[in-house]
Each structure stands twice: as structure tokens, then as C-alpha cells.
């Protein structure tokens, strides 16, 4: 099964804020990454949290809490072009370079 | 232009007919990886390579082979494809471990009949 859990779908209106949670089971990992994928396209990198806390990149922010075994991606001032799938991913410490991804969250932005 | 290229982009084949999907990057990246994407399962790592001549299994390596003879190329080989290998395949590369940004190729959609 998936070692990272994400909600399957989130719907919000333009201009709103959406938080996508990612919970994981294992405690040992280097950091949490986030990727965006539009329909028919390739995943593109959004953010990486190596340490606990908030990382801000424009309208997108990502947060990690190792003690709570979860992270989240925050999408602010939602735009129609933000309609896409979002994946969290982590590298396992038992095998450097080995990655696991969540199943993805489909974000639907409505007018 | 910095990019990861994959070929072919689309492929229909029959069970048991060996095929190779090529992947090439022009960013001098050490790390390369193959993923497959199936509905509801996200991306699952097949194989990865930390550098030339160094490859390791991901979570779903069965039925696949890879090689890393040159830094820029990382082909994925299906020796005897089966219908359960019908999927969307992505190659990715990254500067060192993949921990930082992974750059993905455009994807190869494979149908095995």
C-alpha cells in the first residue's frame, strides 16, 4: 500500500486557499517533496522540506512536521490554472535515492 | 534547452515482444530514475541510478531492466512485456540524489496487448 496518504480530491473556488495534507507512516526519511501534474503532462517540482517548518514559494507554501508525521501543501489565491494533481513524495533513508509518492490529490478550481 | 527526453512517446505492442524505452538528459545529472503511473496509484519507482554503472531497484522492478552505461542515458527495457505493464512511464533526472528537484520527461504511454 501507499506509505504516504493524501486526500483524493479537493474542490475550491478561484481566490480561495486550499491545504493538501500528506501523512506518512515511516519516521526515517530525508525530506518531503511536492509535485504538480496537469492532465496529460509531466510532474513538475514545487517544493521541498528538508527541515520542519514552512517553506514559501510565491502562492505555494509547504510545511513539514516530523514529530506529527505529516506535511501539507498550501495553495493560496487559487487560479484556474492551479487545477491539477498534486503529489507528495519522500526519499527513504534505508535506500538513498529510493522514492515513494502519494497517490495524488486532484484539485479542482471552479469560477 | 535543459530537458529530459523519452522515446517513443506512445507505443502499442504485443505480449512477449521485447521493447526499450529510451531516456536522455542534457543537464549532466548524476541521478536518474524510472517511474510508472497508474490511475489511483500515483507514481511508483521502478529503478533508479545514482551514477554511471550504479543502479538499484525501486518498489516495482519486476519485469523491467535498466542500464546506465553513460551519464546522459538511462534506457528502460521490458524483456517480455505483459498486459499488466500497460502504463504511463516517466523518466526523471536530478543533480545528485533526487532529493532536490527531479526533472521529468514527457512520458511514454505503453499499451501491451
mmCIF file of N, CA and C in Angstrom, chain B:
data_model
loop_
_atom_site.group_PDB
_atom_site.id
_atom_site.type_symbol
_atom_site.label_atom_id
_atom_site.label_comp_id
_atom_site.label_asym_id
_atom_site.label_seq_id
_atom_site.Cartn_x
_atom_site.Cartn_y
_atom_site.Cartn_z
ATOM 1 N N UNK B 1 18.290 23.979 -24.540
ATOM 2 C CA UNK B 1 17.254 23.912 -23.506
ATOM 3 C C UNK B 1 17.478 22.673 -22.643
ATOM 4 N N UNK B 2 17.476 22.887 -21.311
ATOM 5 C CA UNK B 2 17.636 21.774 -20.384
ATOM 6 C C UNK B 2 16.382 20.899 -20.425
ATOM 7 N N UNK B 3 16.588 19.602 -20.659
ATOM 8 C CA UNK B 3 15.400 18.762 -20.757
ATOM 9 C C UNK B 3 15.730 17.279 -20.591
ATOM 10 N N UNK B 4 14.662 16.535 -20.324
ATOM 11 C CA UNK B 4 14.706 15.082 -20.314
ATOM 12 C C UNK B 4 13.822 14.613 -21.475
ATOM 13 N N UNK B 5 14.364 13.793 -22.326
ATOM 14 C CA UNK B 5 13.604 13.305 -23.465
ATOM 15 C C UNK B 5 13.382 11.807 -23.341
ATOM 16 N N UNK B 6 12.227 11.383 -23.814
ATOM 17 C CA UNK B 6 11.883 9.968 -23.811
ATOM 18 C C UNK B 6 11.391 9.584 -25.202
ATOM 19 N N UNK B 7 11.714 8.370 -25.609
ATOM 20 C CA UNK B 7 11.202 7.842 -26.866
ATOM 21 C C UNK B 7 10.978 6.346 -26.766
ATOM 22 N N UNK B 8 9.859 5.851 -27.349
ATOM 23 C CA UNK B 8 8.824 6.655 -28.014
ATOM 24 C C UNK B 8 7.885 7.295 -27.009
ATOM 25 N N UNK B 9 7.023 8.172 -27.483
ATOM 26 C CA UNK B 9 6.020 8.782 -26.609
ATOM 27 C C UNK B 9 4.802 7.882 -26.461
ATOM 28 N N UNK B 10 4.503 7.137 -27.489
ATOM 29 C CA UNK B 10 3.373 6.211 -27.477
ATOM 30 C C UNK B 10 3.829 4.906 -28.113
ATOM 31 N N UNK B 11 3.377 3.807 -27.528
ATOM 32 C CA UNK B 11 3.771 2.511 -28.065
ATOM 33 C C UNK B 11 2.690 1.483 -27.780
ATOM 34 N N UNK B 12 2.284 0.781 -28.838
ATOM 35 C CA UNK B 12 1.382 -0.364 -28.707
ATOM 36 C C UNK B 12 2.169 -1.585 -29.142
ATOM 37 N N UNK B 13 2.181 -2.595 -28.287
ATOM 38 C CA UNK B 13 2.938 -3.797 -28.589
ATOM 39 C C UNK B 13 2.148 -5.018 -28.160
ATOM 40 N N UNK B 14 2.723 -6.181 -28.383
ATOM 41 C CA UNK B 14 2.052 -7.427 -28.004
ATOM 42 C C UNK B 14 2.845 -8.133 -26.919
ATOM 43 N N UNK B 15 2.183 -8.956 -26.188
ATOM 44 C CA UNK B 15 2.809 -9.694 -25.097
ATOM 45 C C UNK B 15 4.040 -10.447 -25.586
ATOM 46 N N UNK B 16 5.129 -10.303 -24.840
ATOM 47 C CA UNK B 16 6.341 -11.057 -25.119
ATOM 48 C C UNK B 16 7.316 -10.422 -26.089
ATOM 49 N N UNK B 17 6.955 -9.341 -26.716
ATOM 50 C CA UNK B 17 7.846 -8.707 -27.684
ATOM 51 C C UNK B 17 8.718 -7.672 -27.000
ATOM 52 N N UNK B 18 9.998 -7.939 -26.905
ATOM 53 C CA UNK B 18 10.943 -7.085 -26.186
ATOM 54 C C UNK B 18 10.902 -5.652 -26.688
ATOM 55 N N UNK B 19 10.964 -4.719 -25.750
ATOM 56 C CA UNK B 19 10.991 -3.314 -26.147
ATOM 57 C C UNK B 19 11.894 -2.519 -25.217
ATOM 58 N N UNK B 20 12.346 -1.395 -25.738
ATOM 59 C CA UNK B 20 13.185 -0.480 -24.973
ATOM 60 C C UNK B 20 12.619 0.918 -25.074
ATOM 61 N N UNK B 21 12.504 1.580 -23.938
ATOM 62 C CA UNK B 21 12.119 2.987 -23.892
ATOM 63 C C UNK B 21 13.379 3.773 -23.530
ATOM 64 N N UNK B 22 13.739 4.698 -24.382
ATOM 65 C CA UNK B 22 14.969 5.443 -24.122
ATOM 66 C C UNK B 22 14.688 6.690 -23.290
ATOM 67 N N UNK B 23 15.686 7.089 -22.531
ATOM 68 C CA UNK B 23 15.609 8.311 -21.735
ATOM 69 C C UNK B 23 16.967 8.991 -21.807
ATOM 70 N N UNK B 24 16.955 10.270 -22.080
ATOM 71 C CA UNK B 24 18.198 11.005 -22.173
ATOM 72 C C UNK B 24 18.034 12.378 -21.540
ATOM 73 N N UNK B 25 19.073 12.823 -20.820
ATOM 74 C CA UNK B 25 19.041 14.164 -20.219
ATOM 75 C C UNK B 25 20.303 14.913 -20.601
ATOM 76 N N UNK B 26 20.164 16.233 -20.751
ATOM 77 C CA UNK B 26 21.288 17.062 -21.191
ATOM 78 C C UNK B 26 21.754 18.021 -20.104
ATOM 79 N N UNK B 27 21.490 17.673 -18.844
ATOM 80 C CA UNK B 27 21.823 18.564 -17.728
ATOM 81 C C UNK B 27 23.007 18.054 -16.911
ATOM 82 N N UNK B 28 23.668 17.016 -17.400
ATOM 83 C CA UNK B 28 24.817 16.431 -16.692
ATOM 84 C C UNK B 28 24.434 15.938 -15.291
ATOM 85 N N UNK B 29 23.198 15.474 -15.162
ATOM 86 C CA UNK B 29 22.732 14.999 -13.870
ATOM 87 C C UNK B 29 23.278 13.622 -13.550
ATOM 88 N N UNK B 30 23.590 13.413 -12.272
ATOM 89 C CA UNK B 30 24.074 12.102 -11.842
ATOM 90 C C UNK B 30 22.924 11.133 -11.601
ATOM 91 N N UNK B 31 21.820 11.631 -11.090
ATOM 92 C CA UNK B 31 20.714 10.795 -10.672
ATOM 93 C C UNK B 31 19.665 10.697 -11.776
ATOM 94 N N UNK B 32 19.236 9.464 -12.056
ATOM 95 C CA UNK B 32 18.143 9.240 -12.995
ATOM 96 C C UNK B 32 17.239 8.149 -12.443
ATOM 97 N N UNK B 33 15.966 8.207 -12.826
ATOM 98 C CA UNK B 33 15.000 7.287 -12.257
ATOM 99 C C UNK B 33 13.880 7.023 -13.241
ATOM 100 N N UNK B 34 13.261 5.845 -13.128
ATOM 101 C CA UNK B 34 12.085 5.489 -13.905
ATOM 102 C C UNK B 34 10.908 5.270 -12.967
ATOM 103 N N UNK B 35 9.743 5.810 -13.388
ATOM 104 C CA UNK B 35 8.505 5.640 -12.649
ATOM 105 C C UNK B 35 7.422 5.148 -13.604
ATOM 106 N N UNK B 36 6.453 4.456 -13.034
ATOM 107 C CA UNK B 36 5.251 4.173 -13.778
ATOM 108 C C UNK B 36 4.077 4.810 -13.033
ATOM 109 N N UNK B 37 3.093 5.241 -13.791
ATOM 110 C CA UNK B 37 1.942 5.895 -13.196
ATOM 111 C C UNK B 37 0.674 5.199 -13.646
ATOM 112 N N UNK B 38 -0.092 4.737 -12.688
ATOM 113 C CA UNK B 38 -1.356 4.075 -12.948
ATOM 114 C C UNK B 38 -2.457 4.796 -12.173
ATOM 115 N N UNK B 39 -3.667 4.820 -12.710
ATOM 116 C CA UNK B 39 -4.772 5.546 -12.045
ATOM 117 C C UNK B 39 -4.947 5.130 -10.589
ATOM 118 N N UNK B 40 -5.005 6.116 -9.719
ATOM 119 C CA UNK B 40 -5.239 5.847 -8.301
ATOM 120 C C UNK B 40 -4.026 5.388 -7.522
ATOM 121 N N UNK B 41 -2.901 5.203 -8.211
ATOM 122 C CA UNK B 41 -1.704 4.697 -7.526
ATOM 123 C C UNK B 41 -0.562 5.702 -7.506
ATOM 124 N N UNK B 42 -0.725 6.807 -8.156
ATOM 125 C CA UNK B 42 0.357 7.784 -8.181
ATOM 126 C C UNK B 42 1.551 7.265 -8.957
ATOM 127 N N UNK B 43 2.703 7.762 -8.611
ATOM 128 C CA UNK B 43 3.947 7.361 -9.270
ATOM 129 C C UNK B 43 4.632 6.294 -8.432
ATOM 130 N N UNK B 44 5.055 5.236 -9.079
ATOM 131 C CA UNK B 44 5.786 4.186 -8.390
ATOM 132 C C UNK B 44 7.148 4.011 -9.066
ATOM 133 N N UNK B 45 8.173 3.985 -8.236
ATOM 134 C CA UNK B 45 9.529 3.941 -8.769
ATOM 135 C C UNK B 45 9.890 2.517 -9.201
ATOM 136 N N UNK B 46 10.455 2.415 -10.401
ATOM 137 C CA UNK B 46 10.821 1.109 -10.946
ATOM 138 C C UNK B 46 12.300 0.820 -10.655
ATOM 139 N N UNK B 47 13.156 1.647 -11.164
ATOM 140 C CA UNK B 47 14.594 1.575 -10.941
ATOM 141 C C UNK B 47 15.137 2.995 -10.856
ATOM 142 N N UNK B 48 16.294 3.129 -10.220
ATOM 143 C CA UNK B 48 16.974 4.403 -10.202
ATOM 144 C C UNK B 48 18.477 4.178 -10.293
ATOM 145 N N UNK B 49 19.159 5.265 -10.611
ATOM 146 C CA UNK B 49 20.609 5.183 -10.788
ATOM 147 C C UNK B 49 21.247 6.418 -10.178
ATOM 148 N N UNK B 50 22.175 6.208 -9.266
ATOM 149 C CA UNK B 50 22.852 7.321 -8.620
ATOM 150 C C UNK B 50 24.008 7.844 -9.473
ATOM 151 N N UNK B 51 24.504 7.002 -10.385
ATOM 152 C CA UNK B 51 25.589 7.428 -11.264
ATOM 153 C C UNK B 51 25.847 6.331 -12.301
ATOM 154 N N UNK B 52 26.786 6.565 -13.177
ATOM 155 C CA UNK B 52 27.100 5.582 -14.223
ATOM 156 C C UNK B 52 27.461 4.241 -13.578
ATOM 157 N N UNK B 53 26.881 3.195 -14.134
ATOM 158 C CA UNK B 53 27.127 1.822 -13.692
ATOM 159 C C UNK B 53 26.575 1.513 -12.304
ATOM 160 N N UNK B 54 25.768 2.401 -11.739
ATOM 161 C CA UNK B 54 25.161 2.163 -10.430
ATOM 162 C C UNK B 54 23.644 2.237 -10.567
ATOM 163 N N UNK B 55 22.984 1.084 -10.421
ATOM 164 C CA UNK B 55 21.524 1.057 -10.500
ATOM 165 C C UNK B 55 20.959 0.293 -9.316
ATOM 166 N N UNK B 56 19.743 0.653 -8.910
ATOM 167 C CA UNK B 56 19.102 -0.017 -7.788
ATOM 168 C C UNK B 56 17.607 -0.138 -8.043
ATOM 169 N N UNK B 57 17.014 -1.106 -7.374
ATOM 170 C CA UNK B 57 15.588 -1.350 -7.548
ATOM 171 C C UNK B 57 14.758 -0.354 -6.766
ATOM 172 N N UNK B 58 13.649 0.065 -7.392
ATOM 173 C CA UNK B 58 12.642 0.823 -6.689
ATOM 174 C C UNK B 58 11.619 -0.122 -6.089
ATOM 175 N N UNK B 59 10.389 0.319 -5.980
ATOM 176 C CA UNK B 59 9.353 -0.501 -5.364
ATOM 177 C C UNK B 59 8.738 -1.541 -6.309
ATOM 178 N N UNK B 60 8.820 -1.300 -7.629
ATOM 179 C CA UNK B 60 8.170 -2.218 -8.581
ATOM 180 C C UNK B 60 9.097 -2.600 -9.721
ATOM 181 N N UNK B 61 10.221 -3.294 -9.448
ATOM 182 C CA UNK B 61 11.194 -3.588 -10.503
ATOM 183 C C UNK B 61 10.898 -4.835 -11.333
ATOM 184 N N UNK B 62 9.943 -5.669 -10.892
ATOM 185 C CA UNK B 62 9.717 -6.942 -11.559
ATOM 186 C C UNK B 62 9.303 -6.744 -13.011
ATOM 187 N N UNK B 63 9.986 -7.444 -13.906
ATOM 188 C CA UNK B 63 9.660 -7.386 -15.323
ATOM 189 C C UNK B 63 10.400 -6.297 -16.084
ATOM 190 N N UNK B 64 11.254 -5.563 -15.405
ATOM 191 C CA UNK B 64 11.994 -4.462 -16.029
ATOM 192 C C UNK B 64 13.495 -4.635 -15.834
ATOM 193 N N UNK B 65 14.250 -4.074 -16.763
ATOM 194 C CA UNK B 65 15.695 -3.982 -16.633
ATOM 195 C C UNK B 65 16.106 -2.575 -17.013
ATOM 196 N N UNK B 66 17.248 -2.153 -16.482
ATOM 197 C CA UNK B 66 17.806 -0.854 -16.854
ATOM 198 C C UNK B 66 19.310 -1.007 -17.011
ATOM 199 N N UNK B 67 19.902 0.004 -17.614
ATOM 200 C CA UNK B 67 21.356 0.071 -17.672
ATOM 201 C C UNK B 67 21.760 1.536 -17.646
ATOM 202 N N UNK B 68 22.968 1.794 -17.153
ATOM 203 C CA UNK B 68 23.471 3.177 -17.102
ATOM 204 C C UNK B 68 24.941 3.139 -17.521
ATOM 205 N N UNK B 69 25.113 3.049 -18.820
ATOM 206 C CA UNK B 69 26.478 2.985 -19.367
ATOM 207 C C UNK B 69 27.055 4.377 -19.595
ATOM 208 N N UNK B 70 26.178 5.332 -19.797
ATOM 209 C CA UNK B 70 26.612 6.719 -19.980
ATOM 210 C C UNK B 70 25.800 7.589 -19.022
ATOM 211 N N UNK B 71 26.367 8.724 -18.672
ATOM 212 C CA UNK B 71 25.702 9.580 -17.707
ATOM 213 C C UNK B 71 24.369 10.101 -18.230
ATOM 214 N N UNK B 72 24.281 10.400 -19.514
ATOM 215 C CA UNK B 72 23.104 11.056 -20.028
ATOM 216 C C UNK B 72 21.955 10.099 -20.350
ATOM 217 N N UNK B 73 22.211 8.803 -20.480
ATOM 218 C CA UNK B 73 21.181 7.870 -20.936
ATOM 219 C C UNK B 73 20.823 6.819 -19.890
ATOM 220 N N UNK B 74 19.542 6.500 -19.826
ATOM 221 C CA UNK B 74 19.068 5.519 -18.843
ATOM 222 C C UNK B 74 17.878 4.770 -19.457
ATOM 223 N N UNK B 75 18.134 3.823 -20.346
ATOM 224 C CA UNK B 75 17.036 3.119 -21.009
ATOM 225 C C UNK B 75 16.317 2.133 -20.093
ATOM 226 N N UNK B 76 15.033 1.982 -20.335
ATOM 227 C CA UNK B 76 14.197 1.017 -19.621
ATOM 228 C C UNK B 76 13.865 -0.109 -20.579
ATOM 229 N N UNK B 77 14.157 -1.333 -20.172
ATOM 230 C CA UNK B 77 13.985 -2.487 -21.044
ATOM 231 C C UNK B 77 12.913 -3.410 -20.476
ATOM 232 N N UNK B 78 11.968 -3.779 -21.332
ATOM 233 C CA UNK B 78 10.977 -4.786 -20.973
ATOM 234 C C UNK B 78 11.276 -6.005 -21.826
ATOM 235 N N UNK B 79 11.861 -7.019 -21.223
ATOM 236 C CA UNK B 79 12.316 -8.192 -21.976
ATOM 237 C C UNK B 79 11.134 -8.986 -22.543
ATOM 238 N N UNK B 80 10.080 -9.126 -21.758
ATOM 239 C CA UNK B 80 8.908 -9.877 -22.195
ATOM 240 C C UNK B 80 7.666 -9.185 -21.633
ATOM 241 N N UNK B 81 7.226 -8.127 -22.316
ATOM 242 C CA UNK B 81 6.123 -7.328 -21.775
ATOM 243 C C UNK B 81 4.852 -8.138 -21.579
ATOM 244 N N UNK B 82 4.120 -7.772 -20.537
ATOM 245 C CA UNK B 82 2.827 -8.394 -20.269
ATOM 246 C C UNK B 82 1.775 -7.289 -20.124
ATOM 247 N N UNK B 83 0.508 -7.634 -20.276
ATOM 248 C CA UNK B 83 -0.551 -6.614 -20.202
ATOM 249 C C UNK B 83 -0.534 -5.802 -18.907
ATOM 250 N N UNK B 84 -0.068 -6.382 -17.805
ATOM 251 C CA UNK B 84 -0.052 -5.606 -16.555
ATOM 252 C C UNK B 84 1.055 -4.547 -16.539
ATOM 253 N N UNK B 85 1.838 -4.482 -17.590
ATOM 254 C CA UNK B 85 2.821 -3.412 -17.728
ATOM 255 C C UNK B 85 2.302 -2.264 -18.584
ATOM 256 N N UNK B 86 1.053 -2.369 -18.988
ATOM 257 C CA UNK B 86 0.394 -1.236 -19.643
ATOM 258 C C UNK B 86 0.309 -0.102 -18.646
ATOM 259 N N UNK B 87 0.896 1.038 -19.007
ATOM 260 C CA UNK B 87 1.001 2.124 -18.043
ATOM 261 C C UNK B 87 1.574 3.367 -18.727
ATOM 262 N N UNK B 88 1.654 4.445 -17.952
ATOM 263 C CA UNK B 88 2.340 5.657 -18.361
ATOM 264 C C UNK B 88 3.675 5.692 -17.635
ATOM 265 N N UNK B 89 4.751 5.801 -18.408
ATOM 266 C CA UNK B 89 6.091 5.736 -17.831
ATOM 267 C C UNK B 89 6.773 7.099 -17.905
ATOM 268 N N UNK B 90 7.417 7.471 -16.800
ATOM 269 C CA UNK B 90 8.165 8.718 -16.742
ATOM 270 C C UNK B 90 9.613 8.446 -16.338
ATOM 271 N N UNK B 91 10.499 9.114 -17.035
ATOM 272 C CA UNK B 91 11.900 9.144 -16.655
ATOM 273 C C UNK B 91 12.162 10.485 -15.970
ATOM 274 N N UNK B 92 13.051 10.499 -14.998
ATOM 275 C CA UNK B 92 13.373 11.739 -14.306
ATOM 276 C C UNK B 92 14.863 11.802 -14.036
ATOM 277 N N UNK B 93 15.367 13.011 -13.893
ATOM 278 C CA UNK B 93 16.775 13.168 -13.536
ATOM 279 C C UNK B 93 16.916 14.285 -12.508
ATOM 280 N N UNK B 94 18.037 14.241 -11.797
ATOM 281 C CA UNK B 94 18.276 15.219 -10.753
ATOM 282 C C UNK B 94 19.773 15.355 -10.539
ATOM 283 N N UNK B 95 20.161 16.485 -9.915
ATOM 284 C CA UNK B 95 21.577 16.781 -9.781
ATOM 285 C C UNK B 95 22.381 15.733 -9.043
ATOM 286 N N UNK B 96 21.893 15.296 -7.887
ATOM 287 C CA UNK B 96 22.659 14.312 -7.118
ATOM 288 C C UNK B 96 21.767 13.147 -6.734
ATOM 289 N N UNK B 97 21.014 13.261 -5.669
ATOM 290 C CA UNK B 97 20.270 12.111 -5.152
ATOM 291 C C UNK B 97 18.818 12.074 -5.571
ATOM 292 N N UNK B 98 18.344 13.121 -6.196
ATOM 293 C CA UNK B 98 16.919 13.179 -6.475
ATOM 294 C C UNK B 98 16.159 13.864 -5.371
ATOM 295 N N UNK B 99 16.867 14.168 -4.282
ATOM 296 C CA UNK B 99 16.233 14.786 -3.133
ATOM 297 C C UNK B 99 15.783 16.206 -3.461
ATOM 298 N N UNK B 100 16.578 16.875 -4.260
ATOM 299 C CA UNK B 100 16.163 18.188 -4.718
ATOM 300 C C UNK B 100 15.298 17.999 -5.961
ATOM 301 N N UNK B 101 15.185 18.988 -6.763
ATOM 302 C CA UNK B 101 14.281 18.934 -7.899
ATOM 303 C C UNK B 101 14.553 17.750 -8.805
ATOM 304 N N UNK B 102 13.505 16.985 -9.103
ATOM 305 C CA UNK B 102 13.586 15.969 -10.143
ATOM 306 C C UNK B 102 12.899 16.541 -11.391
ATOM 307 N N UNK B 103 13.606 16.439 -12.517
ATOM 308 C CA UNK B 103 13.060 16.910 -13.787
ATOM 309 C C UNK B 103 12.522 15.698 -14.542
ATOM 310 N N UNK B 104 11.257 15.773 -14.901
ATOM 311 C CA UNK B 104 10.606 14.637 -15.546
ATOM 312 C C UNK B 104 10.549 14.801 -17.061
ATOM 313 N N UNK B 105 10.679 13.671 -17.737
ATOM 314 C CA UNK B 105 10.453 13.641 -19.172
ATOM 315 C C UNK B 105 8.964 13.721 -19.469
ATOM 316 N N UNK B 106 8.603 13.784 -20.756
ATOM 317 C CA UNK B 106 7.200 13.983 -21.144
ATOM 318 C C UNK B 106 6.320 12.748 -20.953
ATOM 319 N N UNK B 107 6.926 11.598 -20.718
ATOM 320 C CA UNK B 107 6.143 10.386 -20.510
ATOM 321 C C UNK B 107 6.043 9.525 -21.755
ATOM 322 N N UNK B 108 5.927 8.227 -21.525
ATOM 323 C CA UNK B 108 5.714 7.252 -22.595
ATOM 324 C C UNK B 108 4.495 6.428 -22.231
ATOM 325 N N UNK B 109 3.504 6.483 -23.101
ATOM 326 C CA UNK B 109 2.275 5.723 -22.843
ATOM 327 C C UNK B 109 2.388 4.387 -23.561
ATOM 328 N N UNK B 110 2.379 3.304 -22.789
ATOM 329 C CA UNK B 110 2.582 1.956 -23.322
ATOM 330 C C UNK B 110 1.321 1.121 -23.163
ATOM 331 N N UNK B 111 0.930 0.466 -24.239
ATOM 332 C CA UNK B 111 -0.188 -0.475 -24.218
ATOM 333 C C UNK B 111 0.328 -1.828 -24.663
ATOM 334 N N UNK B 112 0.189 -2.826 -23.795
ATOM 335 C CA UNK B 112 0.616 -4.186 -24.127
ATOM 336 C C UNK B 112 -0.637 -5.041 -24.320
ATOM 337 N N UNK B 113 -0.776 -5.577 -25.524
ATOM 338 C CA UNK B 113 -1.975 -6.365 -25.850
ATOM 339 C C UNK B 113 -1.751 -7.857 -25.619
#
